[in-house]
Amino acid sequence: MKKLSTLLLATTLTGATLSAQAQITLDGIISATEIGTAAGQYTSLGAFTPAHVSSAGFGNAGLLRMYGANSSTKLYIGLAGTIEAGGNNFQLYMDLPNKSGVPVGTGLPSIAGATTVFGTFTGGSIGGTKLELEADAAIATTGRYDVQAAVYSSATSAVAKSLGDGLSATLTNDGVASTLPASQTTGLYSLFAGTRVAYLAPTGDITTNPGNTNGGGAGSYALEYEFNRTSLGLPSGASIVKVMAAYVSGDAFWSSDVIPEITGNGNNNLGFNPDFTVLAGTQAASVNVVVLSSRKADDAVVAMSVFPNPTQGSSTVSYQVQGGAQPVAVRVLDLLGREVRTLLNGKQNPGFHELSVATGDLAVGTYLVKVQVGDKLATRRLTVTR
């Protein structure tokens, strides 16, 4: 099978973008200001490039492009495209770190019943489909604006249910974001606790979606998800989430539309139980969520350094105060957390500041220097030698 290059979303917060906040507004529109390479902006994870036509695929509906963004607390996935009214749905499959679901190339376990789009139907089932990512969880939004989820605990165990009209109580498709009901996101479904969803439908079919003319680019109407990193079990630092998007019927028949796309497949529908391991390309996009944890974000804001370190006589602690004047506390502690010295405890104006730490009277060993500026805290180890 031909492999395509891995698609990466690298969003390390550095330089001027130190807020650790994503720049995504959950409104069902992939706006121009949301797309870019800066921290918190949407990066393309692939596109479905064949033109949608009424005589092939699922007609004038489907996927255009998939985006990813993240912050220190959230993971965003945007699916530019249009869902036809009814049971057809956008499905998003996720391979999460620290989870062990269905291995790559192993058929998804069947889920009994036809109450969700992940179930078993007269013509076929989602069960048996072989993906190119380890399937740990999936979420779908139908053309009836019902949000459903599946959780794959192992190669033989899976459950699915509706998460309860997640887009809004009145089933609107106007881009208004709603949070999935807390009562429905417990137990195995706690992966989706706090998830918000927004979908904006065009006035007609996909030909009236602004993204239809620019490959799912700026201005596209879309289905957007905002996931809680903590709920998904993502580490506070670096992690990789693999994702795949598909447009599937309400009874498990796969359309041509998958992202990352199948090279050369065009608008040919995939049918029931496709085996993606034998199809062209790699239907798994890697989202590299290298995001600063809240601690590292604080570090970046405070911009603290201690030099020289190790030290034999004295060191200089430098840091910055952003915004207006703020209370600042600079302390030296031992490794048991006991305060050894207070260097500063007062208010300082914005800018970079330096304080000298005399270490000649400190015992040889390792200490902690803590700088708190407002509610931001940064810590560095300081080694004293002779």
Coordinates of C-alpha atoms in Angstrom, one line a residue:
M1 CA 0.0 0.0 0.0
K2 CA 1.3 3.4 -0.9
K3 CA 2.0 5.6 2.1
L4 CA 1.5 9.4 2.1
S5 CA 3.5 11.8 4.2
T6 CA 2.2 12.3 7.7
L7 CA 0.1 15.4 8.2
L8 CA 1.2 17.3 11.3
L9 CA -0.3 20.1 13.3
A10 CA 2.4 21.7 15.4
T11 CA 1.1 24.4 17.7
T12 CA 3.8 25.2 20.2
L13 CA 3.1 28.5 21.8
T14 CA 6.2 30.7 21.5
G15 CA 7.2 34.3 20.7
A16 CA 4.4 36.8 20.7
T17 CA 1.6 34.1 20.9
L18 CA 2.0 33.2 24.6
S19 CA -1.6 33.2 25.6
A20 CA -2.1 29.4 25.2
Q21 CA -5.5 30.2 23.9
A22 CA -6.8 28.8 20.6
Q23 CA -8.0 31.5 18.2
I24 CA -11.1 29.5 17.2
T25 CA -14.7 30.8 17.4
L26 CA -17.1 27.8 17.4
D27 CA -19.7 29.1 15.0
G28 CA -19.7 26.6 12.1
I29 CA -17.5 28.8 9.9
I30 CA -13.8 28.3 9.1
S31 CA -12.9 31.9 8.9
A32 CA -9.7 33.4 7.3
T33 CA -8.5 34.6 10.7
E34 CA -8.7 31.1 12.1
I35 CA -6.4 29.5 9.5
G36 CA -2.7 29.8 9.8
T37 CA 0.5 28.7 11.4
A38 CA 0.3 30.6 14.6
A39 CA -0.5 29.0 17.9
G40 CA -4.2 28.1 18.2
Q41 CA -5.0 28.5 14.5
Y42 CA -6.5 25.9 12.3
T43 CA -4.1 23.9 10.1
S44 CA -5.3 21.8 7.2
L45 CA -5.2 18.0 7.9
G46 CA -6.3 17.1 4.4
A47 CA -9.0 17.6 1.8
F48 CA -11.5 15.6 -0.3
T49 CA -10.5 17.1 -3.7
P50 CA -13.0 15.6 -6.3
A51 CA -15.8 17.9 -7.2
H52 CA -19.2 16.9 -5.8
V53 CA -21.7 16.1 -8.5
S54 CA -25.3 15.0 -8.3
S55 CA -24.7 11.8 -10.3
A56 CA -21.9 10.2 -8.1
G57 CA -20.8 9.8 -4.5
F58 CA -23.5 11.0 -2.2
G59 CA -24.5 13.7 -4.6
N60 CA -24.2 17.4 -3.7
A61 CA -23.2 16.9 -0.1
G62 CA -20.2 15.7 1.7
L63 CA -16.7 16.7 3.0
L64 CA -14.4 19.4 1.7
R65 CA -11.5 19.7 4.2
M66 CA -10.5 18.8 7.7
Y67 CA -8.8 21.2 10.1
G68 CA -7.2 20.8 13.5
A69 CA -6.2 23.3 16.2
N70 CA -5.5 23.2 19.9
S71 CA -4.7 25.1 23.0
S72 CA -3.4 24.0 26.4
T73 CA -6.9 22.8 27.3
K74 CA -8.8 22.2 24.1
L75 CA -8.5 20.2 20.9
Y76 CA -10.5 21.5 17.9
I77 CA -11.5 19.6 14.7
G78 CA -13.3 21.4 11.9
L79 CA -14.9 19.5 9.1
A80 CA -15.7 21.9 6.2
G81 CA -18.6 20.5 4.2
T82 CA -22.3 20.0 4.1
I83 CA -24.4 17.2 5.6
E84 CA -27.6 16.2 3.6
A85 CA -30.8 16.4 5.7
G86 CA -31.6 12.9 7.1
G87 CA -29.5 10.1 8.4
N88 CA -26.3 10.7 6.5
N89 CA -23.6 11.8 8.8
F90 CA -20.0 13.1 9.2
Q91 CA -18.0 10.5 11.3
L92 CA -14.7 11.3 13.0
Y93 CA -12.6 8.4 14.2
M94 CA -9.8 9.1 16.8
D95 CA -6.7 7.3 17.9
L96 CA -5.9 8.7 21.4
P97 CA -2.7 8.4 23.4
N98 CA -2.8 6.1 26.4
K99 CA -5.8 4.2 25.0
S100 CA -5.9 0.7 23.6
G101 CA -8.9 0.3 21.2
V102 CA -9.1 -1.6 17.9
P103 CA -5.6 -2.1 16.3
V104 CA -4.9 -0.9 12.8
G105 CA -6.2 -3.4 10.2
T106 CA -8.5 -5.2 12.6
G107 CA -12.2 -5.1 11.8
L108 CA -14.2 -2.8 14.1
P109 CA -16.3 -4.9 16.5
S110 CA -20.0 -4.9 15.6
I111 CA -22.4 -2.9 17.7
A112 CA -25.8 -4.5 18.0
G113 CA -29.0 -2.6 17.1
A114 CA -29.8 0.2 14.7
T115 CA -30.3 3.0 17.1
T116 CA -27.0 4.8 16.1
V117 CA -25.1 5.2 12.9
F118 CA -22.4 3.0 14.4
G119 CA -24.8 0.0 14.6
T120 CA -25.9 -3.0 12.6
F121 CA -28.4 -2.8 9.8
T122 CA -30.1 -5.0 7.2
G123 CA -27.5 -4.2 4.5
G124 CA -24.4 -4.1 6.6
S125 CA -22.6 -2.7 9.7
I126 CA -19.9 -0.4 10.7
G127 CA -18.5 -3.5 12.4
G128 CA -15.9 -5.2 10.2
T129 CA -14.5 -1.9 8.8
K130 CA -10.7 -1.9 8.9
L131 CA -9.1 1.5 9.6
E132 CA -5.6 2.8 9.3
L133 CA -5.6 4.2 12.8
E134 CA -6.2 2.5 16.1
A135 CA -9.8 3.2 16.8
D136 CA -10.4 4.3 20.4
A137 CA -13.4 6.6 19.9
A138 CA -15.7 8.1 17.2
I139 CA -18.2 10.9 17.1
A140 CA -20.8 11.5 14.4
T141 CA -23.3 14.3 13.6
T142 CA -26.2 13.4 11.4
G143 CA -28.3 15.5 9.0
R144 CA -31.0 15.4 11.7
Y145 CA -28.4 17.3 13.9
D146 CA -28.1 14.4 16.4
V147 CA -24.6 13.9 17.9
Q148 CA -23.7 10.3 18.5
A149 CA -20.6 8.6 19.8
A150 CA -18.9 5.2 19.8
V151 CA -16.2 4.0 22.2
Y152 CA -14.0 1.1 21.3
S153 CA -12.4 -0.4 24.4
S154 CA -10.7 -3.3 22.7
A155 CA -10.8 -5.3 19.4
T156 CA -13.9 -7.1 20.6
S157 CA -15.7 -4.5 22.8
A158 CA -17.6 -1.4 21.6
V159 CA -20.6 0.6 22.6
A160 CA -22.5 3.5 21.0
K161 CA -25.3 5.9 21.8
S162 CA -26.8 9.3 21.0
L163 CA -25.3 12.0 23.2
G164 CA -28.6 13.8 23.1
D165 CA -29.2 16.4 20.4
G166 CA -25.9 18.0 21.1
L167 CA -26.3 20.9 18.6
S168 CA -29.2 22.5 20.5
A169 CA -32.4 21.7 22.1
T170 CA -34.3 22.9 19.1
L171 CA -32.1 21.1 16.5
T172 CA -30.9 24.2 14.8
N173 CA -28.2 24.2 12.2
D174 CA -27.3 27.9 12.4
G175 CA -23.8 27.7 13.8
V176 CA -24.8 28.2 17.4
A177 CA -22.5 26.1 19.6
S178 CA -23.9 23.8 22.3
T179 CA -22.3 21.7 24.9
L180 CA -23.1 18.0 24.9
P181 CA -25.3 17.2 27.9
A182 CA -23.3 16.3 31.0
S183 CA -25.8 13.5 31.8
Q184 CA -24.9 11.8 28.6
T185 CA -21.1 12.0 28.9
T186 CA -20.4 9.8 31.8
G187 CA -18.8 6.4 32.2
L188 CA -17.2 5.2 29.0
Y189 CA -18.6 8.3 27.3
S190 CA -16.7 10.7 29.6
L191 CA -14.2 11.1 26.8
F192 CA -16.7 13.6 25.4
A193 CA -17.4 15.4 28.6
G194 CA -17.5 19.1 28.0
T195 CA -17.4 18.8 24.2
R196 CA -19.0 21.6 22.3
V197 CA -20.4 21.3 18.8
A198 CA -21.4 23.8 16.1
Y199 CA -22.7 23.2 12.6
L200 CA -23.7 25.8 9.9
A201 CA -25.7 24.6 6.9
P202 CA -25.9 26.6 3.7
T203 CA -29.1 27.7 2.1
G204 CA -29.1 24.8 -0.3
D205 CA -26.7 21.8 -1.0
I206 CA -22.9 21.9 -0.9
T207 CA -22.8 24.0 -4.1
T208 CA -24.1 26.9 -1.9
N209 CA -21.4 26.3 0.8
P210 CA -18.8 29.1 0.3
G211 CA -16.1 26.5 0.7
N212 CA -17.2 24.6 -2.4
T213 CA -15.4 27.0 -4.7
N214 CA -12.1 27.2 -2.7
G215 CA -11.5 23.6 -1.7
G216 CA -12.9 24.0 1.8
G217 CA -10.8 27.1 2.5
A218 CA -11.6 30.4 4.3
G219 CA -15.3 31.0 4.7
S220 CA -16.3 27.4 4.5
Y221 CA -19.4 26.3 6.4
A222 CA -18.5 23.5 8.6
L223 CA -19.1 21.1 11.5
E224 CA -16.8 22.1 14.4
Y225 CA -15.9 20.2 17.5
E226 CA -14.2 21.5 20.7
F227 CA -13.0 18.7 22.8
N228 CA -11.6 18.9 26.3
R229 CA -8.0 17.6 26.4
T230 CA -8.5 16.4 30.0
S231 CA -11.6 14.4 29.1
L232 CA -9.8 12.8 26.1
G233 CA -7.0 11.9 28.5
L234 CA -4.4 13.8 26.6
P235 CA -1.1 14.6 28.4
S236 CA -0.5 18.2 29.4
G237 CA 2.5 18.4 27.1
A238 CA 3.2 16.7 23.8
S239 CA 0.8 14.1 22.4
I240 CA -0.3 12.8 19.1
V241 CA -3.9 12.2 18.1
K242 CA -4.7 10.5 14.8
V243 CA -7.9 11.3 13.1
M244 CA -10.0 10.3 10.1
A245 CA -13.2 11.8 8.8
A246 CA -15.8 10.2 6.6
Y247 CA -19.3 10.8 5.2
V248 CA -21.4 7.8 5.8
S249 CA -25.1 6.9 5.4
G250 CA -27.3 6.4 8.4
D251 CA -27.2 2.6 7.8
A252 CA -23.4 2.2 7.5
F253 CA -22.8 2.6 3.8
W254 CA -19.6 4.6 3.2
S255 CA -19.5 7.3 0.5
S256 CA -16.5 8.3 -1.5
D257 CA -15.8 11.2 0.9
V258 CA -13.0 10.4 3.4
I259 CA -10.2 12.6 4.7
P260 CA -7.3 12.0 4.2
E261 CA -8.7 11.0 0.8
I262 CA -8.1 7.8 -1.2
T263 CA -5.7 8.6 -4.0
G264 CA -7.4 8.2 -7.4
N265 CA -10.8 7.0 -6.0
G266 CA -12.7 10.0 -7.2
N267 CA -16.4 9.9 -6.4
N268 CA -16.7 6.1 -6.1
N269 CA -18.5 5.1 -3.0
L270 CA -16.8 2.6 -0.7
G271 CA -19.9 0.6 0.3
F272 CA -20.1 -1.5 3.4
N273 CA -17.1 -2.5 5.6
P274 CA -14.3 -1.0 3.6
D275 CA -10.8 -2.1 4.3
F276 CA -8.7 1.1 4.3
T277 CA -5.4 -0.8 4.7
V278 CA -5.6 -2.0 1.0
L279 CA -6.7 1.3 -0.4
A280 CA -4.4 4.0 -1.8
G281 CA -3.0 6.6 0.5
T282 CA -3.0 6.6 4.3
Q283 CA -6.4 7.4 5.8
A284 CA -5.1 8.8 9.1
A285 CA -3.9 12.3 9.8
S286 CA -1.6 12.8 12.8
V287 CA -2.4 15.8 14.9
N288 CA 0.7 16.8 16.8
V289 CA -0.8 18.6 19.8
V290 CA 2.5 19.9 21.2
V291 CA 0.8 22.5 23.3
L292 CA 2.1 24.2 26.4
S293 CA 0.6 23.0 29.6
S294 CA -0.8 25.7 31.8
R295 CA 2.5 25.5 33.8
K296 CA 4.6 25.9 30.7
A297 CA 2.3 28.7 29.5
D298 CA 2.9 30.5 32.8
D299 CA 6.7 30.0 32.4
A300 CA 6.5 31.5 28.9
V301 CA 4.6 34.6 30.2
V302 CA 7.0 35.1 33.1
A303 CA 10.0 34.5 30.9
M304 CA 12.1 33.6 33.9
S305 CA 15.8 32.7 33.8
V306 CA 18.5 32.1 36.4
F307 CA 22.2 32.7 35.4
P308 CA 24.8 31.6 36.1
N309 CA 23.5 28.2 37.2
P310 CA 25.3 26.4 38.9
T311 CA 26.6 29.3 40.9
Q312 CA 29.5 29.8 43.4
G313 CA 28.7 33.3 44.7
S314 CA 25.7 34.9 43.1
S315 CA 23.1 34.5 40.4
T316 CA 20.8 36.8 38.6
V317 CA 17.1 36.1 38.3
S318 CA 15.4 37.8 35.4
Y319 CA 11.7 37.8 34.6
Q320 CA 9.0 40.0 33.0
V321 CA 5.8 41.6 34.0
Q322 CA 3.2 41.9 31.3
G323 CA 0.2 44.2 31.1
G324 CA -0.2 46.7 33.9
A325 CA 1.5 46.8 37.3
Q326 CA 1.2 43.5 39.1
P327 CA 2.1 42.0 42.5
V328 CA 5.4 40.1 42.2
A329 CA 6.9 37.6 44.7
V330 CA 10.4 36.1 44.2
R331 CA 11.4 33.5 46.7
V332 CA 14.2 30.9 47.2
L333 CA 13.1 27.6 48.8
D334 CA 14.8 24.3 49.6
L335 CA 13.6 21.1 48.1
L336 CA 11.2 20.5 50.9
G337 CA 9.4 23.7 50.1
R338 CA 10.7 25.6 53.1
E339 CA 11.3 29.3 52.4
V340 CA 15.0 30.2 52.6
R341 CA 14.9 33.8 51.3
T342 CA 12.4 36.3 50.0
L343 CA 14.0 38.5 47.3
L344 CA 10.9 40.6 46.5
N345 CA 7.3 40.9 47.6
G346 CA 5.6 43.9 46.1
K347 CA 4.1 45.5 43.0
Q348 CA 6.2 46.1 39.9
N349 CA 5.5 47.9 36.6
P350 CA 5.5 46.2 33.2
G351 CA 8.8 45.2 31.7
F352 CA 11.8 43.0 32.3
H353 CA 13.3 43.0 35.8
E354 CA 16.4 41.5 37.4
L355 CA 17.2 40.5 41.0
S356 CA 20.6 39.4 42.4
V357 CA 20.7 36.2 44.5
A358 CA 23.6 36.0 46.9
T359 CA 24.5 32.4 47.4
G360 CA 27.7 32.6 49.4
D361 CA 25.9 31.9 52.7
L362 CA 23.8 29.1 51.3
A363 CA 24.7 25.5 51.9
V364 CA 25.9 23.6 48.9
G365 CA 23.0 21.9 47.2
T366 CA 19.9 22.5 45.0
Y367 CA 17.3 25.1 45.7
L368 CA 14.1 26.3 44.0
V369 CA 13.6 29.9 42.8
K370 CA 10.0 30.8 42.4
V371 CA 8.7 33.9 40.6
Q372 CA 5.0 34.7 40.8
V373 CA 3.7 37.6 38.7
G374 CA 0.0 38.1 39.3
D375 CA -1.5 34.6 39.0
K376 CA 1.4 33.3 36.8
L377 CA 4.0 31.1 38.5
A378 CA 7.4 30.0 37.2
T379 CA 10.0 27.9 38.9
R380 CA 13.7 27.1 38.3
R381 CA 16.2 25.0 40.1
L382 CA 19.3 26.7 41.3
T383 CA 22.4 24.7 42.1
V384 CA 24.9 26.1 44.6
T385 CA 28.5 24.9 44.5
R386 CA 31.9 25.9 46.0

